[in-house]
Amino acid sequence: MNNQLSRRFIAALSSIAVTGFLVTACGAGGSGGGGPSATHSHATPTTPALNGFPAPVIPASNPLSDEKIALGRQLFYDQRLSGNGTQSCASCHHQDKAFTDGKPLAIGSTGEIHPRNSQGLANVVYNATLTWANPALTELERQMEVPMFGDNPVEMGIKDSNKAEVLNRFKTDFAVVNLFKAAFPKDSDPISFTNIIAAIASFQRTLISNESKYDQFLRKQVTFSESEIRGMNLFMGETAECFHCHGSFNFNDQPKFVGLSPVETPFHNTGLYNIDGKGGFPFPNRGLFEFTSKPQDMGAFRAPSLRNVAVTGPYMHDGSIASLKEVLDFYAAGGRHITSGQHAGDGRLNPYKSDLITRINLSEQDKIDLVNFLGTLTDENFLKNPKFARPQ
Ligand code: HEC
Ligand code: HEC
């Protein structure tokens, strides 16, 4: 996609966000139409149908192939890929929950509690930065080293002393050896961590969710209820302002795709905490501040994609909000006031909070409407797609 096209694409996105969905009647509408499709032709046979989504960026160093995707799927679900053989990627990323795990905080293979909430993997190929707040992690291949080899906290617990053992578990399984050989036919010794990572990254790049009720509504295949329409108009309008940070085709504000330049990677403080009255968030969850040590980056996190959000609770980087209704209560109040306990403090007064997070006048019905609209982002096909499921 050339620059002019990409500018047009962004214009299309923002017109979708600002006007396209402001329809008042029940039923299909919206000048956004089927959404942008300028790059549709980039799809390869190995990628799922893009249905109007832009072409994802696939690194030249790791092109997609059906064989790598098949191996990656096997390994994603394979508990042998952990030091003690008890955990796979899928232990914390369940397909039926859009690849989250339903827990407030993740738990690693040795029982260590992760300070963060497991993230969904729907459309992860389009994320410009990875994890809740790490501007430096921009490739799936690099991100994966964290759960596999990280020791703070231990997730899959692979370390120098057990690396050979982990690889040997695969070398003695004939079926898996064949998957490695097929995926990396030129390698004399294909069973390596480099290839494991390349294969799982390829599998993750196919996890595309674009068949939700909302997508079908854009294509005029279904109608929305009155409540869903009202919720959509609130979401896309200037009262609730959700679209400022969740307004891309992927319902976030860090999309990355072929031809988009520059790729923007904003992080935001939404006023979840204010433990010292000076804007403090609890360690080690201080967001971008953990990397930059700049006061203004305190509590700044990535706005997550809201696709499938109805099934990805509990919410926020630390799983500290249980339901979507409570997320709406939080936004309506313009932040969170915690009145007792170690995290007490009035997040509404956090000096580093984004200007876009302020008290919103939302009635109880408005909140219900917004929750109902968010429910239209659930993609049952994605949650049940046999191509993404545990291999038999
Ligand atoms: C112990 C649970 C656990 C395991 C096992 C695990 N993850 Fe995760 N995953 C998480 C958590 C927690 C986060 C958020 C991390 C953060 O923000 O620091 C995450 C984040 C991610 C992200 C970033 C998503 C985004 O939107 O940026 C990807 C990709 C990912 N995991 C893939 C994997 C893969 C692949 C594996 C297996 C090699 C794996 N995970 C194993 C818990 C886990
Ligand atoms: C200033 C940017 C911004 C605005 C405006 C905004 N959000 Fe968010 N949203 C975020 C960030 C950042 C997070 C993650 C915060 C964290 O974990 O600390 C988030 C998290 C969420 C989550 C939790 C998702 C998950 O997977 O845990 C939901 C749901 C959500 N927002 C919905 C909304 C709705 C609805 C609105 C409008 C009322 C809205 N947001 C407005 C930035 C924003």
Short mmCIF file of C-alpha atoms and ligand atoms in Angstrom, two decimals:
data_model
loop_
_atom_site.label_atom_id
_atom_site.label_comp_id
_atom_site.label_asym_id
_atom_site.label_seq_id
_atom_site.Cartn_x
_atom_site.Cartn_y
_atom_site.Cartn_z
CA MET A 1 0.00 0.00 0.00
CA ASN A 2 1.55 3.33 -0.98
CA ASN A 3 1.50 6.41 1.18
CA GLN A 4 -1.47 7.96 -0.47
CA LEU A 5 -3.45 4.80 -0.03
CA SER A 6 -2.43 4.47 3.56
CA ARG A 7 -3.51 8.05 4.23
CA ARG A 8 -6.81 7.25 2.62
CA PHE A 9 -6.99 4.16 4.79
CA ILE A 10 -6.49 6.16 7.94
CA ALA A 11 -9.03 8.70 6.73
CA ALA A 12 -11.42 5.81 6.18
CA LEU A 13 -10.75 4.53 9.67
CA SER A 14 -11.33 7.88 11.30
CA SER A 15 -14.44 8.55 9.28
CA ILE A 16 -15.72 5.17 10.38
CA ALA A 17 -14.96 6.09 13.96
CA VAL A 18 -16.42 9.56 13.87
CA THR A 19 -19.38 9.41 11.56
CA GLY A 20 -19.79 6.06 9.91
CA PHE A 21 -21.46 4.34 12.81
CA LEU A 22 -23.57 7.19 14.06
CA VAL A 23 -26.76 5.65 12.83
CA THR A 24 -30.00 6.20 14.62
CA ALA A 25 -32.36 3.68 13.16
CA CYS A 26 -32.40 0.00 13.87
CA GLY A 27 -30.75 -1.95 11.13
CA ALA A 28 -27.75 -1.62 8.92
CA GLY A 29 -26.35 1.72 7.97
CA GLY A 30 -23.24 3.75 8.35
CA SER A 31 -21.22 5.18 5.54
CA GLY A 32 -18.25 3.16 6.77
CA GLY A 33 -19.72 0.33 4.76
CA GLY A 34 -17.70 -2.84 4.72
CA GLY A 35 -14.63 -1.07 6.02
CA PRO A 36 -11.31 -0.69 4.28
CA SER A 37 -10.24 -3.38 1.89
CA ALA A 38 -7.46 -1.70 -0.03
CA THR A 39 -4.94 -4.40 0.79
CA HIS A 40 -7.15 -7.42 0.53
CA SER A 41 -5.15 -8.85 -2.33
CA HIS A 42 -2.09 -9.33 -0.11
CA ALA A 43 -3.67 -12.36 1.50
CA THR A 44 -1.75 -15.55 0.92
CA PRO A 45 -3.35 -18.99 0.86
CA THR A 46 -2.01 -19.62 4.36
CA THR A 47 -3.67 -16.63 5.98
CA PRO A 48 -7.34 -16.72 6.92
CA ALA A 49 -9.77 -14.60 4.92
CA LEU A 50 -9.14 -10.98 5.77
CA ASN A 51 -12.71 -9.88 4.98
CA GLY A 52 -11.76 -6.26 4.60
CA PHE A 53 -9.07 -6.20 7.29
CA PRO A 54 -5.77 -4.72 6.11
CA ALA A 55 -2.83 -6.96 5.21
CA PRO A 56 -0.89 -7.99 8.30
CA VAL A 57 2.86 -7.45 8.49
CA ILE A 58 4.68 -10.78 8.22
CA PRO A 59 8.43 -10.50 8.81
CA ALA A 60 10.57 -11.50 5.81
CA SER A 61 12.69 -13.57 8.20
CA ASN A 62 9.73 -15.82 9.03
CA PRO A 63 7.33 -16.20 6.10
CA LEU A 64 4.11 -18.09 6.71
CA SER A 65 3.67 -21.65 5.51
CA ASP A 66 0.94 -24.17 6.21
CA GLU A 67 3.54 -26.56 7.64
CA LYS A 68 4.90 -24.00 10.11
CA ILE A 69 1.38 -23.06 11.16
CA ALA A 70 0.54 -26.74 11.78
CA LEU A 71 3.70 -27.25 13.84
CA GLY A 72 3.10 -24.00 15.72
CA ARG A 73 -0.40 -25.07 16.63
CA GLN A 74 0.91 -28.40 17.95
CA LEU A 75 3.56 -26.66 20.05
CA PHE A 76 1.20 -23.94 21.32
CA TYR A 77 -0.85 -26.69 22.96
CA ASP A 78 2.07 -28.94 23.97
CA GLN A 79 2.92 -29.11 27.69
CA ARG A 80 6.28 -30.64 26.91
CA LEU A 81 7.27 -27.07 26.07
CA SER A 82 7.85 -26.21 29.74
CA GLY A 83 10.61 -27.08 32.17
CA ASN A 84 8.50 -29.40 34.30
CA GLY A 85 6.18 -30.54 31.51
CA THR A 86 3.04 -29.10 33.09
CA GLN A 87 2.30 -26.00 31.03
CA SER A 88 1.84 -24.88 27.44
CA CYS A 89 0.99 -21.51 25.96
CA ALA A 90 -2.62 -22.71 25.97
CA SER A 91 -2.56 -23.10 29.76
CA CYS A 92 -2.91 -19.32 29.97
CA HIS A 93 -4.43 -18.68 26.54
CA HIS A 94 -7.73 -20.61 26.11
CA GLN A 95 -9.43 -20.44 22.72
CA ASP A 96 -12.97 -20.32 24.16
CA LYS A 97 -11.97 -17.15 26.04
CA ALA A 98 -10.36 -15.53 22.97
CA PHE A 99 -7.06 -16.89 24.32
CA THR A 100 -7.22 -15.36 27.79
CA ASP A 101 -7.54 -17.58 30.88
CA GLY A 102 -10.40 -16.18 32.97
CA LYS A 103 -8.12 -15.49 35.95
CA PRO A 104 -7.31 -12.04 37.35
CA LEU A 105 -3.59 -12.87 37.30
CA ALA A 106 -1.78 -15.62 35.40
CA ILE A 107 -0.10 -18.49 37.25
CA GLY A 108 3.14 -20.00 35.93
CA SER A 109 4.20 -23.65 35.68
CA THR A 110 5.88 -23.63 39.09
CA GLY A 111 2.98 -21.83 40.79
CA GLU A 112 4.41 -18.34 40.68
CA ILE A 113 1.80 -15.63 40.31
CA HIS A 114 2.33 -13.31 37.38
CA PRO A 115 1.71 -9.63 38.17
CA ARG A 116 -0.39 -9.32 35.01
CA ASN A 117 -3.63 -10.58 33.50
CA SER A 118 -3.24 -13.00 30.56
CA GLN A 119 -3.95 -11.26 27.29
CA GLY A 120 -6.15 -12.33 24.44
CA LEU A 121 -4.49 -13.28 21.17
CA ALA A 122 -7.25 -12.40 18.67
CA ASN A 123 -5.71 -10.28 15.88
CA VAL A 124 -2.40 -10.16 17.75
CA VAL A 125 -0.63 -9.96 14.37
CA TYR A 126 -1.92 -6.37 14.12
CA ASN A 127 -0.49 -5.18 17.46
CA ALA A 128 2.32 -2.65 17.09
CA THR A 129 3.68 -3.36 20.57
CA LEU A 130 3.10 -6.48 22.62
CA THR A 131 2.01 -7.04 26.24
CA TRP A 132 0.31 -4.51 28.50
CA ALA A 133 3.03 -1.89 28.44
CA ASN A 134 6.31 -2.59 26.70
CA PRO A 135 7.24 -0.25 23.86
CA ALA A 136 10.30 -2.38 23.04
CA LEU A 137 8.46 -5.64 22.35
CA THR A 138 7.32 -5.38 18.77
CA GLU A 139 7.73 -8.91 17.38
CA LEU A 140 5.90 -12.08 18.36
CA GLU A 141 9.18 -13.97 18.07
CA ARG A 142 10.76 -11.78 20.76
CA GLN A 143 7.66 -11.66 22.99
CA MET A 144 7.59 -15.45 23.18
CA GLU A 145 11.00 -15.59 24.82
CA VAL A 146 9.41 -14.03 27.90
CA PRO A 147 6.96 -16.85 28.83
CA MET A 148 9.37 -19.56 27.66
CA PHE A 149 12.63 -18.46 29.26
CA GLY A 150 11.66 -15.71 31.71
CA ASP A 151 12.36 -16.16 35.40
CA ASN A 152 10.62 -13.06 36.80
CA PRO A 153 8.07 -14.54 37.12
CA VAL A 154 8.67 -18.14 36.00
CA GLU A 155 6.05 -19.01 33.38
CA MET A 156 7.06 -22.05 31.33
CA GLY A 157 10.33 -22.42 33.22
CA ILE A 158 12.71 -23.35 30.40
CA LYS A 159 16.30 -22.63 31.42
CA ASP A 160 19.85 -23.66 30.48
CA SER A 161 19.73 -26.69 32.76
CA ASN A 162 16.62 -28.19 31.11
CA LYS A 163 16.78 -26.89 27.53
CA ALA A 164 18.27 -30.11 26.13
CA GLU A 165 15.70 -32.18 27.99
CA VAL A 166 12.82 -30.12 26.59
CA LEU A 167 14.09 -30.56 23.01
CA ASN A 168 14.67 -34.28 23.60
CA ARG A 169 11.00 -34.73 24.50
CA PHE A 170 10.17 -33.70 20.93
CA LYS A 171 13.05 -35.60 19.31
CA THR A 172 11.66 -38.88 20.57
CA ASP A 173 8.12 -38.27 19.30
CA PHE A 174 7.92 -39.46 15.73
CA ALA A 175 4.81 -37.51 14.75
CA VAL A 176 6.23 -34.24 16.05
CA VAL A 177 9.62 -34.88 14.42
CA ASN A 178 7.79 -35.15 11.11
CA LEU A 179 5.99 -31.85 11.70
CA PHE A 180 9.37 -30.17 12.33
CA LYS A 181 10.87 -31.73 9.19
CA ALA A 182 7.94 -30.60 7.07
CA ALA A 183 8.04 -27.07 8.47
CA PHE A 184 11.80 -26.64 8.12
CA PRO A 185 12.76 -28.95 5.25
CA LYS A 186 16.17 -27.36 4.67
CA ASP A 187 17.40 -27.79 8.26
CA SER A 188 19.47 -30.85 9.05
CA ASP A 189 18.51 -30.55 12.72
CA PRO A 190 15.13 -28.80 12.71
CA ILE A 191 14.23 -29.31 16.38
CA SER A 192 15.54 -26.07 17.90
CA PHE A 193 14.15 -23.25 19.99
CA THR A 194 14.59 -20.86 17.06
CA ASN A 195 12.30 -23.03 14.95
CA ILE A 196 9.85 -23.60 17.81
CA ILE A 197 9.51 -19.84 18.17
CA ALA A 198 9.17 -19.28 14.40
CA ALA A 199 6.42 -21.91 14.20
CA ILE A 200 4.38 -20.67 17.17
CA ALA A 201 4.66 -17.08 15.89
CA SER A 202 3.31 -18.26 12.52
CA PHE A 203 0.37 -19.98 14.21
CA GLN A 204 -0.39 -16.83 16.22
CA ARG A 205 -0.38 -14.74 13.03
CA THR A 206 -3.36 -16.74 11.77
CA LEU A 207 -5.52 -15.98 14.83
CA ILE A 208 -7.72 -13.48 13.04
CA SER A 209 -11.12 -12.54 14.44
CA ASN A 210 -13.31 -10.72 11.92
CA GLU A 211 -16.63 -12.58 12.00
CA SER A 212 -18.30 -10.93 15.00
CA LYS A 213 -21.88 -9.71 14.93
CA TYR A 214 -20.40 -6.22 14.55
CA ASP A 215 -18.51 -7.27 11.39
CA GLN A 216 -21.66 -8.85 10.02
CA PHE A 217 -23.54 -5.65 10.83
CA LEU A 218 -20.98 -3.64 8.83
CA ARG A 219 -21.55 -6.00 5.93
CA LYS A 220 -25.29 -5.53 6.33
CA GLN A 221 -25.79 -9.23 7.04
CA VAL A 222 -27.46 -8.73 10.42
CA THR A 223 -29.25 -5.97 12.27
CA PHE A 224 -28.50 -4.56 15.70
CA SER A 225 -31.01 -4.23 18.50
CA GLU A 226 -32.02 -0.71 19.58
CA SER A 227 -29.79 -1.06 22.61
CA GLU A 228 -26.76 -2.17 20.56
CA ILE A 229 -27.26 0.83 18.24
CA ARG A 230 -27.41 3.23 21.19
CA GLY A 231 -24.32 1.60 22.68
CA MET A 232 -22.45 1.91 19.40
CA ASN A 233 -23.34 5.57 19.07
CA LEU A 234 -22.16 6.21 22.62
CA PHE A 235 -18.93 4.31 21.97
CA MET A 236 -18.20 6.20 18.76
CA GLY A 237 -19.41 9.59 19.99
CA GLU A 238 -17.96 12.46 21.98
CA THR A 239 -19.90 11.80 25.20
CA ALA A 240 -18.24 8.52 26.12
CA GLU A 241 -15.18 9.06 23.85
CA CYS A 242 -14.26 5.39 23.83
CA PHE A 243 -13.25 5.50 20.18
CA HIS A 244 -10.33 7.85 20.85
CA CYS A 245 -8.38 4.93 22.27
CA HIS A 246 -10.36 1.93 20.99
CA GLY A 247 -11.34 3.28 17.56
CA SER A 248 -9.34 1.25 15.03
CA PHE A 249 -10.73 -1.71 13.09
CA ASN A 250 -9.21 -3.76 15.90
CA PHE A 251 -10.75 -1.59 18.65
CA ASN A 252 -7.40 -0.37 19.97
CA ASP A 253 -5.15 2.54 19.04
CA GLN A 254 -1.92 0.72 18.24
CA PRO A 255 -2.73 -1.00 14.96
CA LYS A 256 0.06 -2.05 12.63
CA PHE A 257 -0.45 -3.29 9.07
CA VAL A 258 1.15 -3.22 5.65
CA GLY A 259 1.55 0.34 4.40
CA LEU A 260 0.61 2.14 7.63
CA SER A 261 3.24 4.77 8.35
CA PRO A 262 3.98 6.03 10.89
CA VAL A 263 2.79 3.35 13.28
CA GLU A 264 1.73 5.03 16.51
CA THR A 265 2.16 3.47 19.93
CA PRO A 266 0.41 5.58 22.55
CA PHE A 267 0.04 4.49 26.19
CA HIS A 268 -2.53 5.90 28.61
CA ASN A 269 -3.09 6.33 32.32
CA THR A 270 -6.80 5.69 32.93
CA GLY A 271 -6.82 6.60 36.63
CA LEU A 272 -7.03 3.09 38.07
CA TYR A 273 -4.76 3.97 41.04
CA ASN A 274 -3.28 6.87 42.95
CA ILE A 275 -1.68 5.18 45.93
CA ASP A 276 0.48 8.05 47.13
CA GLY A 277 -1.70 10.95 46.05
CA LYS A 278 1.01 11.80 43.51
CA GLY A 279 -0.22 9.44 40.81
CA GLY A 280 1.53 6.25 41.97
CA PHE A 281 0.58 2.82 40.62
CA PRO A 282 1.60 -0.32 42.58
CA PHE A 283 4.98 -1.87 41.71
CA PRO A 284 5.68 -3.78 39.40
CA ASN A 285 2.63 -2.58 37.47
CA ARG A 286 3.56 1.02 36.89
CA GLY A 287 3.14 0.71 33.12
CA LEU A 288 5.44 2.57 30.78
CA PHE A 289 7.20 4.05 33.82
CA GLU A 290 8.89 0.67 34.41
CA PHE A 291 10.82 1.31 31.17
CA THR A 292 11.32 5.05 31.07
CA SER A 293 11.28 6.12 34.75
CA LYS A 294 9.64 9.32 33.54
CA PRO A 295 6.99 10.58 35.98
CA GLN A 296 4.50 11.30 33.19
CA ASP A 297 4.64 7.62 32.14
CA MET A 298 3.38 6.43 35.53
CA GLY A 299 0.42 4.09 35.10
CA ALA A 300 0.43 4.35 31.30
CA PHE A 301 -0.77 1.14 29.64
CA ARG A 302 -1.67 0.05 26.14
CA ALA A 303 -5.36 0.27 25.26
CA PRO A 304 -6.20 -3.37 24.55
CA SER A 305 -8.25 -4.48 21.59
CA LEU A 306 -11.88 -4.89 22.66
CA ARG A 307 -12.68 -7.62 20.16
CA ASN A 308 -14.27 -10.56 22.03
CA VAL A 309 -14.06 -8.49 25.22
CA ALA A 310 -17.25 -10.05 26.63
CA VAL A 311 -15.35 -13.34 27.11
CA THR A 312 -11.95 -11.98 28.22
CA GLY A 313 -12.69 -10.90 31.80
CA PRO A 314 -11.54 -10.13 34.41
CA TYR A 315 -10.28 -6.85 32.99
CA MET A 316 -7.34 -4.45 33.03
CA HIS A 317 -3.61 -5.17 33.25
CA ASP A 318 -3.97 -6.65 36.72
CA GLY A 319 -7.41 -8.20 36.36
CA SER A 320 -8.69 -5.80 39.01
CA ILE A 321 -12.12 -5.16 37.43
CA ALA A 322 -14.38 -8.20 37.37
CA SER A 323 -17.10 -7.36 34.84
CA LEU A 324 -17.83 -5.12 31.87
CA LYS A 325 -20.56 -3.39 33.84
CA GLU A 326 -17.94 -2.43 36.43
CA VAL A 327 -15.58 -1.24 33.68
CA LEU A 328 -18.36 1.12 32.58
CA ASP A 329 -18.88 2.29 36.18
CA PHE A 330 -15.14 3.00 36.29
CA TYR A 331 -15.16 5.07 33.06
CA ALA A 332 -18.34 6.90 34.08
CA ALA A 333 -16.65 7.98 37.31
CA GLY A 334 -13.56 9.17 35.44
CA GLY A 335 -11.24 6.84 37.35
CA ARG A 336 -11.29 4.55 40.37
CA HIS A 337 -11.51 5.66 43.97
CA ILE A 338 -10.17 2.91 46.26
CA THR A 339 -11.18 3.76 49.81
CA SER A 340 -9.29 1.18 51.90
CA GLY A 341 -6.45 -1.31 51.85
CA GLN A 342 -2.91 -1.12 50.52
CA HIS A 343 -4.00 0.38 47.20
CA ALA A 344 -6.21 3.10 48.69
CA GLY A 345 -6.22 6.33 46.76
CA ASP A 346 -8.38 8.38 44.44
CA GLY A 347 -7.47 7.48 40.87
CA ARG A 348 -9.87 10.11 39.59
CA LEU A 349 -7.36 12.69 40.82
CA ASN A 350 -4.29 10.97 39.34
CA PRO A 351 -2.21 13.85 37.91
CA TYR A 352 -0.98 11.69 35.01
CA LYS A 353 -4.44 10.53 33.97
CA SER A 354 -5.32 11.01 30.29
CA ASP A 355 -7.37 14.12 29.52
CA LEU A 356 -9.81 11.83 27.76
CA ILE A 357 -10.77 10.10 31.00
CA THR A 358 -13.18 12.37 32.83
CA ARG A 359 -16.52 11.89 34.53
CA ILE A 360 -19.08 10.89 31.92
CA ASN A 361 -22.77 11.39 32.41
CA LEU A 362 -23.96 7.85 31.74
CA SER A 363 -27.32 6.56 32.90
CA GLU A 364 -27.66 2.95 33.98
CA GLN A 365 -29.34 2.30 30.61
CA ASP A 366 -26.40 3.94 28.77
CA LYS A 367 -24.04 1.56 30.55
CA ILE A 368 -26.20 -1.43 29.64
CA ASP A 369 -26.27 -0.21 26.02
CA LEU A 370 -22.49 0.08 25.93
CA VAL A 371 -22.08 -3.40 27.40
CA ASN A 372 -24.52 -4.72 24.80
CA PHE A 373 -22.57 -3.05 22.02
CA LEU A 374 -19.33 -4.55 23.34
CA GLY A 375 -21.11 -7.91 23.24
CA THR A 376 -21.44 -7.58 19.46
CA LEU A 377 -17.65 -7.82 19.22
CA THR A 378 -17.80 -11.50 20.22
CA ASP A 379 -16.85 -13.74 17.30
CA GLU A 380 -18.22 -17.24 17.90
CA ASN A 381 -16.49 -18.52 14.77
CA PHE A 382 -13.16 -17.44 16.20
CA LEU A 383 -13.85 -18.98 19.61
CA LYS A 384 -14.79 -22.31 18.01
CA ASN A 385 -12.69 -22.37 14.84
CA PRO A 386 -11.26 -25.92 14.69
CA LYS A 387 -8.11 -24.56 13.00
CA PHE A 388 -7.19 -22.79 16.23
CA ALA A 389 -8.15 -25.63 18.57
CA ARG A 390 -5.97 -28.18 20.34
CA PRO A 391 -4.83 -30.66 17.69
CA GLN A 392 -6.37 -34.11 18.12
C1 HEC B 1 1.69 -18.39 32.92
C2 HEC B 1 0.70 -17.96 31.94
C3 HEC B 1 1.20 -17.71 30.53
C4 HEC B 1 1.82 -18.60 29.70
C5 HEC B 1 2.24 -20.03 29.98
C6 HEC B 1 1.98 -17.91 28.43
N1 HEC B 1 1.45 -16.65 28.53
FE1 HEC B 1 1.29 -15.30 27.03
N2 HEC B 1 0.72 -13.87 28.35
C7 HEC B 1 0.52 -14.09 29.69
C8 HEC B 1 0.41 -12.80 30.37
C9 HEC B 1 0.20 -12.60 31.87
C10 HEC B 1 0.56 -11.80 29.39
C11 HEC B 1 0.67 -10.29 29.62
C12 HEC B 1 2.16 -10.05 29.94
C13 HEC B 1 2.54 -8.66 30.33
O1 HEC B 1 1.83 -7.70 30.08
O2 HEC B 1 3.64 -8.51 30.89
C14 HEC B 1 0.75 -12.52 28.13
C15 HEC B 1 0.91 -11.88 26.90
C16 HEC B 1 1.10 -12.57 25.70
C17 HEC B 1 1.16 -11.95 24.40
C18 HEC B 1 1.00 -10.47 24.09
C19 HEC B 1 -0.38 -10.24 23.52
C20 HEC B 1 -0.62 -8.81 23.13
O3 HEC B 1 -1.75 -8.46 22.82
O4 HEC B 1 0.33 -8.01 23.14
C21 HEC B 1 1.40 -12.94 23.49
C22 HEC B 1 1.56 -12.79 22.00
C23 HEC B 1 1.50 -14.17 24.24
N3 HEC B 1 1.29 -13.91 25.58
C24 HEC B 1 1.76 -15.40 23.66
C25 HEC B 1 2.16 -16.52 24.41
C26 HEC B 1 2.78 -17.71 23.83
C27 HEC B 1 3.06 -17.92 22.36
C28 HEC B 1 3.03 -18.56 24.85
C29 HEC B 1 3.73 -19.91 24.81
C30 HEC B 1 5.09 -19.88 24.26
C31 HEC B 1 2.54 -17.90 26.07
N4 HEC B 1 2.03 -16.67 25.76
C32 HEC B 1 2.56 -18.48 27.32
C33 HEC B 1 0.44 -15.31 30.31
C34 HEC B 1 1.01 -16.48 29.80
C1 HEC B 2 -7.48 7.49 27.08
C2 HEC B 2 -7.70 6.29 26.31
C3 HEC B 2 -8.92 5.45 26.63
C4 HEC B 2 -10.25 5.79 26.55
C5 HEC B 2 -10.83 7.14 26.17
C6 HEC B 2 -11.00 4.61 26.85
N1 HEC B 2 -10.15 3.57 27.12
FE1 HEC B 2 -10.69 1.68 27.58
N2 HEC B 2 -8.75 1.23 28.02
C7 HEC B 2 -7.67 2.08 27.85
C8 HEC B 2 -6.51 1.51 28.47
C9 HEC B 2 -5.12 2.13 28.50
C10 HEC B 2 -6.91 0.28 29.03
C11 HEC B 2 -6.03 -0.67 29.86
C12 HEC B 2 -5.85 -0.02 31.23
C13 HEC B 2 -5.06 -0.85 32.22
O1 HEC B 2 -5.11 -2.07 32.18
O2 HEC B 2 -4.42 -0.22 33.09
C14 HEC B 2 -8.33 0.13 28.71
C15 HEC B 2 -9.11 -0.98 29.05
C16 HEC B 2 -10.43 -1.13 28.69
C17 HEC B 2 -11.19 -2.32 28.90
C18 HEC B 2 -10.66 -3.62 29.51
C19 HEC B 2 -10.17 -4.53 28.40
C20 HEC B 2 -9.40 -5.72 28.88
O3 HEC B 2 -9.14 -6.59 28.04
O4 HEC B 2 -9.02 -5.79 30.05
C21 HEC B 2 -12.45 -2.11 28.42
C22 HEC B 2 -13.61 -3.07 28.39
C23 HEC B 2 -12.48 -0.75 27.93
N3 HEC B 2 -11.23 -0.19 28.10
C24 HEC B 2 -13.59 -0.14 27.38
C25 HEC B 2 -13.67 1.23 27.15
C26 HEC B 2 -14.91 1.95 26.95
C27 HEC B 2 -16.28 1.31 26.87
C28 HEC B 2 -14.57 3.27 26.84
C29 HEC B 2 -15.50 4.46 26.71
C30 HEC B 2 -16.41 4.63 27.84
C31 HEC B 2 -13.13 3.36 26.96
N4 HEC B 2 -12.62 2.11 27.15
C32 HEC B 2 -12.39 4.53 26.87
C33 HEC B 2 -7.72 3.31 27.23
C34 HEC B 2 -8.88 4.04 27.02
#
